[in-house]
Amino acid sequence: MAGEFVIAHNPEPDSKLPYLVRLPLGGGVVLKARETWPRTSKVYCHRADGWPDDPEIVERVPVRSCTRRGPAVDLVLDRARENRSQFVFTVLRTGREAIFWQSARTTRKARPRTRQATGRAGDETLALVIDSHEHYPYRFAAKAGRGHVDLSRRALPAGDYGVEVDGTLVAAVERKGLEDLATSLTTGKLGFALAELAALPRAAVVVEERYSKLLALEHVRPSAVADALAEVQVRWPSVPIAFCETRPLAEEWTYRFLAAASAEYRSRAETEGLEATLPPARHVPPAEPTPAQIREWARRNGWTISDRGRVPASVIEAYRQELTSGPPGARIRSR
């Protein structure tokens, strides 16, 4: 587990954000929030001054993971429902910082289109590098004509297409045709290529065909190539293999992937010290044990205790003593 996600009442009586949320990020950070969960819409949050000395706890839930990825903090709670959410730090057009707490239900979902997208990916022109050894490369003609990409050719240490930030390759895409993919899988060459790609912050392999066509190849057993593909994906999970059906769609996917990878890398660099700018949260004392937990502990330690009714005070006292000073020297049997 990665700590606890704790919600408490905001002690400021006139605040429009009545809750405090404590994230187990670093040493713990505190935010003010309008709601206790983003159920119907995104929840507006704001930086808090700190965690109160005597908080009025509303809810505390074990955390499976709490990870910052650039300007976003992904939170996964250890419960069946309402367990995945994200805190997004952004800057409004007025220049003021805003923090939004969102879940999958409240995030705007993409609507698939049947025609190729023509809009720019991101807000800046993408400086895209094509490996000088790539034969018949993607031209990105439509994107270059609109000023969406700035193309250059030189040798890349990994992949066929890449983007650089300050002279460092931060993302790359390896292009594969169907026959080339099958050959590199059966000979083991793809594994070496994926090992090089996995060393980059972001990388992927794009295939100019459908997955079903891979299983319909002649002169190779479908199970052999399918198993080889599954094995390399399990061994190098950070390098996805995308089947894009046609060459134009594969070109479009490559452009979108590299643009997104470049934007994410820059946002990570810009928000490198985000945790240090947030107010630290004090240590939260452990939650009070439930009667069921005390009964389970008592039975493990030789107590005779009923399944119903109040837990005897002597058992509760012995439980607390063990938490603070170790197992008690004598057992007092309850009746």
Coordinates of C-alpha atoms in Angstrom, one line a residue:
M1 CA 0.0 0.0 0.0
A2 CA 1.1 3.6 -0.6
G3 CA -0.4 5.2 2.5
E4 CA -3.9 6.6 3.1
F5 CA -6.1 9.1 1.3
V6 CA -7.7 11.2 4.0
I7 CA -10.6 13.6 3.8
A8 CA -11.4 16.1 6.6
H9 CA -13.6 19.0 7.2
N10 CA -12.0 22.4 6.4
P11 CA -11.8 24.3 9.7
E12 CA -12.2 27.6 7.9
P13 CA -15.9 28.4 8.5
D14 CA -16.4 30.8 5.6
S15 CA -14.6 28.8 3.0
K16 CA -16.4 27.8 -0.2
L17 CA -14.3 24.7 -0.2
P18 CA -15.5 22.8 2.9
Y19 CA -13.2 19.8 2.7
L20 CA -9.4 19.1 3.0
V21 CA -7.9 16.2 1.1
R22 CA -4.5 14.7 2.1
L23 CA -2.6 13.0 -0.7
P24 CA 0.3 10.6 0.2
L25 CA 2.5 12.3 -2.3
G26 CA 6.1 12.6 -1.0
G27 CA 5.7 13.5 2.6
G28 CA 2.0 14.2 2.1
V29 CA 0.3 17.3 0.6
V30 CA -3.0 19.0 1.4
L31 CA -5.6 20.6 -0.9
K32 CA -9.0 22.2 -0.3
A33 CA -11.8 20.7 -2.2
R34 CA -15.5 21.5 -2.9
E35 CA -16.6 17.8 -2.7
T36 CA -15.4 14.5 -1.4
W37 CA -15.3 12.8 -4.8
P38 CA -15.8 13.9 -8.5
R39 CA -19.1 12.1 -9.0
T40 CA -21.0 14.3 -11.4
S41 CA -18.5 16.9 -12.5
K42 CA -14.9 18.0 -12.0
V43 CA -14.2 19.2 -8.4
Y44 CA -12.4 22.5 -8.0
C45 CA -9.5 22.4 -5.6
H46 CA -7.1 24.9 -4.2
R47 CA -3.9 24.9 -2.2
A48 CA -4.4 24.7 1.5
D49 CA -2.3 26.3 4.2
G50 CA -1.7 23.0 5.9
W51 CA -3.2 20.1 7.8
P52 CA -5.0 21.0 11.0
D53 CA -3.7 19.9 14.4
D54 CA -7.0 18.2 15.3
P55 CA -8.7 17.4 12.1
E56 CA -12.4 16.2 11.9
I57 CA -11.9 13.2 9.7
V58 CA -14.7 12.5 7.2
E59 CA -13.1 9.5 5.4
R60 CA -9.9 7.6 5.1
V61 CA -9.1 5.0 2.5
P62 CA -6.0 2.9 1.8
V63 CA -4.1 3.9 -1.4
R64 CA -2.9 1.5 -3.9
S65 CA -0.8 4.1 -5.8
C66 CA -0.4 7.9 -5.9
T67 CA 1.9 9.0 -8.7
R68 CA 2.6 12.4 -10.3
R69 CA 3.0 12.4 -14.1
G70 CA 3.8 15.9 -15.1
P71 CA 1.1 18.3 -14.1
A72 CA -1.3 15.5 -13.1
V73 CA -1.4 13.3 -9.9
D74 CA -3.0 9.8 -10.5
L75 CA -4.7 8.4 -7.4
V76 CA -5.9 4.8 -7.2
L77 CA -7.7 3.8 -4.0
D78 CA -8.0 0.3 -2.5
R79 CA -11.8 -0.1 -2.8
A80 CA -14.2 -1.5 -5.3
R81 CA -16.0 1.7 -6.4
E82 CA -14.9 5.3 -6.8
N83 CA -11.3 4.2 -6.8
R84 CA -9.6 5.9 -9.7
S85 CA -9.2 9.7 -10.0
Q86 CA -6.8 12.4 -11.0
F87 CA -5.8 15.8 -9.8
V88 CA -4.8 18.1 -12.6
F89 CA -2.7 21.3 -12.0
T90 CA -3.3 23.9 -14.8
V91 CA -3.0 27.6 -15.4
L92 CA -6.1 29.5 -16.6
R93 CA -6.0 32.1 -19.4
T94 CA -5.9 34.8 -16.7
G95 CA -2.6 33.3 -15.4
R96 CA -4.2 32.0 -12.2
E97 CA -3.4 28.5 -11.1
A98 CA -6.3 26.0 -10.9
I99 CA -6.5 22.5 -9.6
F100 CA -9.3 20.1 -10.8
W101 CA -10.1 16.7 -9.4
Q102 CA -11.6 14.4 -12.0
S103 CA -12.6 10.8 -12.5
A104 CA -13.2 8.7 -15.6
R105 CA -16.9 9.5 -15.3
T106 CA -16.4 13.3 -15.3
T107 CA -13.7 13.4 -17.9
R108 CA -14.8 14.3 -21.5
K109 CA -14.6 11.1 -23.6
A110 CA -13.2 11.1 -27.1
R111 CA -15.6 10.4 -29.9
P112 CA -14.0 8.1 -32.6
R113 CA -14.0 9.5 -36.2
T114 CA -13.9 7.5 -39.4
R115 CA -11.9 10.0 -41.3
Q116 CA -8.3 11.1 -40.7
A117 CA -7.8 14.0 -38.3
T118 CA -6.3 17.2 -39.7
G119 CA -5.9 19.4 -36.7
R120 CA -2.6 20.2 -35.0
A121 CA -1.4 18.0 -32.2
G122 CA -0.7 20.3 -29.3
D123 CA 0.0 24.1 -29.4
E124 CA 3.5 24.1 -31.0
T125 CA 5.1 23.0 -34.3
L126 CA 6.5 19.6 -33.8
A127 CA 10.2 19.3 -34.6
L128 CA 10.2 15.7 -36.0
V129 CA 13.4 13.8 -36.8
I130 CA 13.4 11.0 -39.4
D131 CA 16.2 8.4 -39.3
S132 CA 18.5 8.8 -42.2
H133 CA 18.5 5.0 -42.7
E134 CA 14.7 4.8 -43.1
H135 CA 13.6 3.8 -46.6
Y136 CA 10.5 5.3 -48.1
P137 CA 9.7 7.3 -44.9
Y138 CA 6.5 9.0 -44.0
R139 CA 6.4 12.5 -45.6
F140 CA 3.9 14.1 -43.2
A141 CA 3.0 16.3 -46.2
A142 CA -0.3 17.5 -45.0
K143 CA 1.1 18.4 -41.6
A144 CA 4.2 20.1 -43.0
G145 CA 2.0 22.1 -45.4
R146 CA 0.0 23.5 -42.5
G147 CA 3.1 24.2 -40.5
H148 CA 2.3 21.5 -37.9
V149 CA 5.7 19.8 -38.2
D150 CA 9.3 20.8 -39.0
L151 CA 11.1 17.8 -40.5
S152 CA 14.8 16.9 -40.5
R153 CA 16.8 13.8 -41.3
R154 CA 19.7 12.3 -39.4
A155 CA 20.7 9.1 -37.8
L156 CA 18.7 8.2 -34.7
P157 CA 20.1 5.9 -31.9
A158 CA 16.7 4.1 -31.8
G159 CA 13.5 4.1 -33.9
D160 CA 12.7 5.5 -37.3
Y161 CA 11.0 8.7 -36.2
G162 CA 11.7 10.7 -33.1
V163 CA 11.4 14.0 -31.3
E164 CA 14.2 15.7 -29.3
V165 CA 14.2 18.2 -26.5
D166 CA 17.4 20.2 -26.0
G167 CA 19.3 17.7 -28.2
T168 CA 18.1 14.7 -26.3
L169 CA 15.9 12.0 -27.9
V170 CA 12.8 11.8 -25.7
A171 CA 10.5 9.7 -27.8
A172 CA 10.7 7.5 -30.9
V173 CA 8.5 5.3 -33.1
E174 CA 9.7 2.2 -35.0
R175 CA 7.8 1.6 -38.2
K176 CA 7.0 -2.0 -39.3
G177 CA 5.3 -3.5 -42.3
L178 CA 3.5 -6.8 -41.9
E179 CA 6.2 -9.0 -43.4
D180 CA 8.9 -7.1 -41.6
L181 CA 7.1 -7.5 -38.3
A182 CA 6.7 -11.2 -38.7
T183 CA 10.3 -11.7 -39.7
S184 CA 11.7 -9.7 -36.8
L185 CA 9.5 -11.6 -34.4
T186 CA 10.5 -15.0 -35.5
T187 CA 14.2 -14.2 -35.7
G188 CA 14.3 -12.4 -32.4
K189 CA 15.5 -9.1 -33.9
L190 CA 12.5 -7.2 -32.6
G191 CA 13.5 -7.9 -29.1
F192 CA 16.8 -6.1 -29.5
A193 CA 15.0 -3.1 -31.1
L194 CA 12.5 -3.0 -28.2
A195 CA 15.3 -3.1 -25.7
E196 CA 16.8 0.1 -27.3
L197 CA 13.4 1.8 -27.4
A198 CA 12.6 0.9 -23.8
A199 CA 15.6 3.0 -22.7
L200 CA 13.9 6.2 -24.0
P201 CA 11.3 8.1 -21.9
R202 CA 8.6 7.2 -24.5
A203 CA 8.6 4.8 -27.4
A204 CA 6.3 2.7 -29.6
V205 CA 6.1 0.4 -32.6
V206 CA 3.6 1.2 -35.3
V207 CA 2.4 -1.5 -37.7
E208 CA 0.9 -0.7 -41.1
E209 CA -1.7 -3.5 -41.0
R210 CA -4.4 -5.1 -38.9
Y211 CA -3.6 -7.7 -36.2
S212 CA -5.8 -10.2 -38.0
K213 CA -3.6 -10.1 -41.0
L214 CA -0.6 -11.2 -38.9
L215 CA -2.4 -14.4 -38.1
A216 CA -3.2 -15.0 -41.8
L217 CA 0.4 -15.0 -43.1
E218 CA 1.6 -17.9 -45.2
H219 CA 4.8 -19.9 -44.4
V220 CA 4.6 -19.1 -40.7
R221 CA 2.4 -20.7 -38.0
P222 CA -0.1 -18.3 -36.6
S223 CA 0.4 -19.5 -33.0
A224 CA 4.2 -19.0 -33.3
V225 CA 4.0 -15.4 -34.4
A226 CA 1.2 -14.6 -32.0
D227 CA 3.1 -16.1 -29.1
A228 CA 6.3 -14.1 -30.1
L229 CA 4.3 -10.9 -30.2
A230 CA 2.8 -11.5 -26.8
E231 CA 6.2 -12.4 -25.3
V232 CA 7.9 -9.2 -26.4
Q233 CA 4.9 -7.1 -25.2
V234 CA 5.1 -8.7 -21.8
R235 CA 8.9 -8.3 -21.6
W236 CA 8.9 -4.7 -22.7
P237 CA 5.5 -3.3 -21.6
S238 CA 6.6 0.3 -21.8
V239 CA 6.8 0.0 -25.6
P240 CA 3.3 -0.5 -27.1
I241 CA 2.8 -2.1 -30.5
A242 CA 0.0 -0.3 -32.4
F243 CA -1.7 -1.9 -35.4
C244 CA -3.0 0.9 -37.5
E245 CA -4.4 -0.9 -40.5
T246 CA -3.1 1.4 -43.3
R247 CA 0.0 3.4 -44.0
P248 CA -1.8 6.8 -43.8
L249 CA -3.3 5.9 -40.5
A250 CA 0.1 4.6 -39.2
E251 CA 1.6 7.9 -40.3
E252 CA -1.1 9.9 -38.5
W253 CA -0.7 7.7 -35.3
T254 CA 3.1 8.3 -35.4
Y255 CA 2.6 12.1 -35.5
R256 CA 0.1 12.1 -32.7
F257 CA 2.1 9.8 -30.5
L258 CA 5.3 11.9 -30.9
A259 CA 3.5 15.1 -30.3
A260 CA 1.9 13.8 -27.1
A261 CA 5.2 12.4 -25.9
S262 CA 7.0 15.7 -26.5
A263 CA 4.3 17.7 -24.7
E264 CA 4.3 15.3 -21.7
Y265 CA 8.1 15.4 -21.4
R266 CA 8.1 19.3 -21.4
S267 CA 5.3 19.4 -18.9
R268 CA 7.2 17.0 -16.6
A269 CA 10.3 19.2 -16.8
E270 CA 8.2 22.4 -16.1
T271 CA 6.6 20.8 -13.0
E272 CA 9.6 18.9 -11.7
G273 CA 9.4 20.6 -8.3
L274 CA 5.6 20.7 -7.9
E275 CA 5.6 18.8 -4.6
A276 CA 8.0 21.2 -3.0
T277 CA 5.6 24.1 -3.8
L278 CA 2.6 22.5 -2.0
P279 CA 2.2 22.8 1.8
P280 CA 3.4 19.8 3.7
A281 CA 0.8 17.7 5.6
R282 CA 1.4 16.6 9.2
H283 CA 1.4 13.0 10.1
V284 CA -2.0 11.5 10.5
P285 CA -2.4 9.2 13.5
P286 CA -3.6 5.6 12.7
A287 CA -7.3 5.1 12.4
E288 CA -9.2 3.6 15.4
P289 CA -9.5 -0.1 15.1
T290 CA -12.9 -1.6 14.4
P291 CA -14.6 -4.1 16.7
A292 CA -14.0 -6.8 14.0
Q293 CA -10.3 -6.1 13.9
I294 CA -10.0 -6.3 17.7
R295 CA -12.0 -9.5 17.8
E296 CA -9.7 -11.0 15.2
W297 CA -6.6 -10.0 17.1
A298 CA -8.1 -11.3 20.4
R299 CA -8.8 -14.8 18.9
R300 CA -5.3 -15.0 17.5
N301 CA -3.9 -14.3 20.9
G302 CA -6.0 -16.8 22.9
W303 CA -8.9 -14.7 24.1
T304 CA -12.4 -16.0 24.3
I305 CA -14.7 -13.4 23.0
S306 CA -18.3 -13.3 21.7
D307 CA -19.1 -12.5 18.1
R308 CA -21.8 -9.9 19.1
G309 CA -22.1 -7.2 21.6
R310 CA -19.6 -4.7 22.9
V311 CA -15.9 -5.7 23.0
P312 CA -14.8 -5.9 26.7
A313 CA -12.7 -3.0 27.9
S314 CA -10.0 -5.3 29.1
V315 CA -9.6 -6.7 25.5
I316 CA -9.4 -3.2 24.1
E317 CA -6.8 -2.1 26.6
A318 CA -4.7 -5.2 25.9
Y319 CA -4.9 -4.5 22.2
R320 CA -3.7 -0.9 22.7
Q321 CA -0.9 -2.0 25.0
E322 CA 0.4 -4.4 22.4
L323 CA 0.3 -1.7 19.7
T324 CA 2.4 0.6 21.9
S325 CA 4.7 -1.7 23.8
G326 CA 4.5 -5.2 22.2
P327 CA 2.7 -8.3 23.4
P328 CA 1.4 -8.1 27.0
G329 CA 3.0 -10.4 29.6
A330 CA -0.2 -11.8 30.9
R331 CA -3.5 -12.8 29.3
I332 CA -6.8 -12.0 31.0
R333 CA -9.6 -14.2 29.8
S334 CA -12.9 -12.5 29.1
R335 CA -16.1 -14.4 29.7

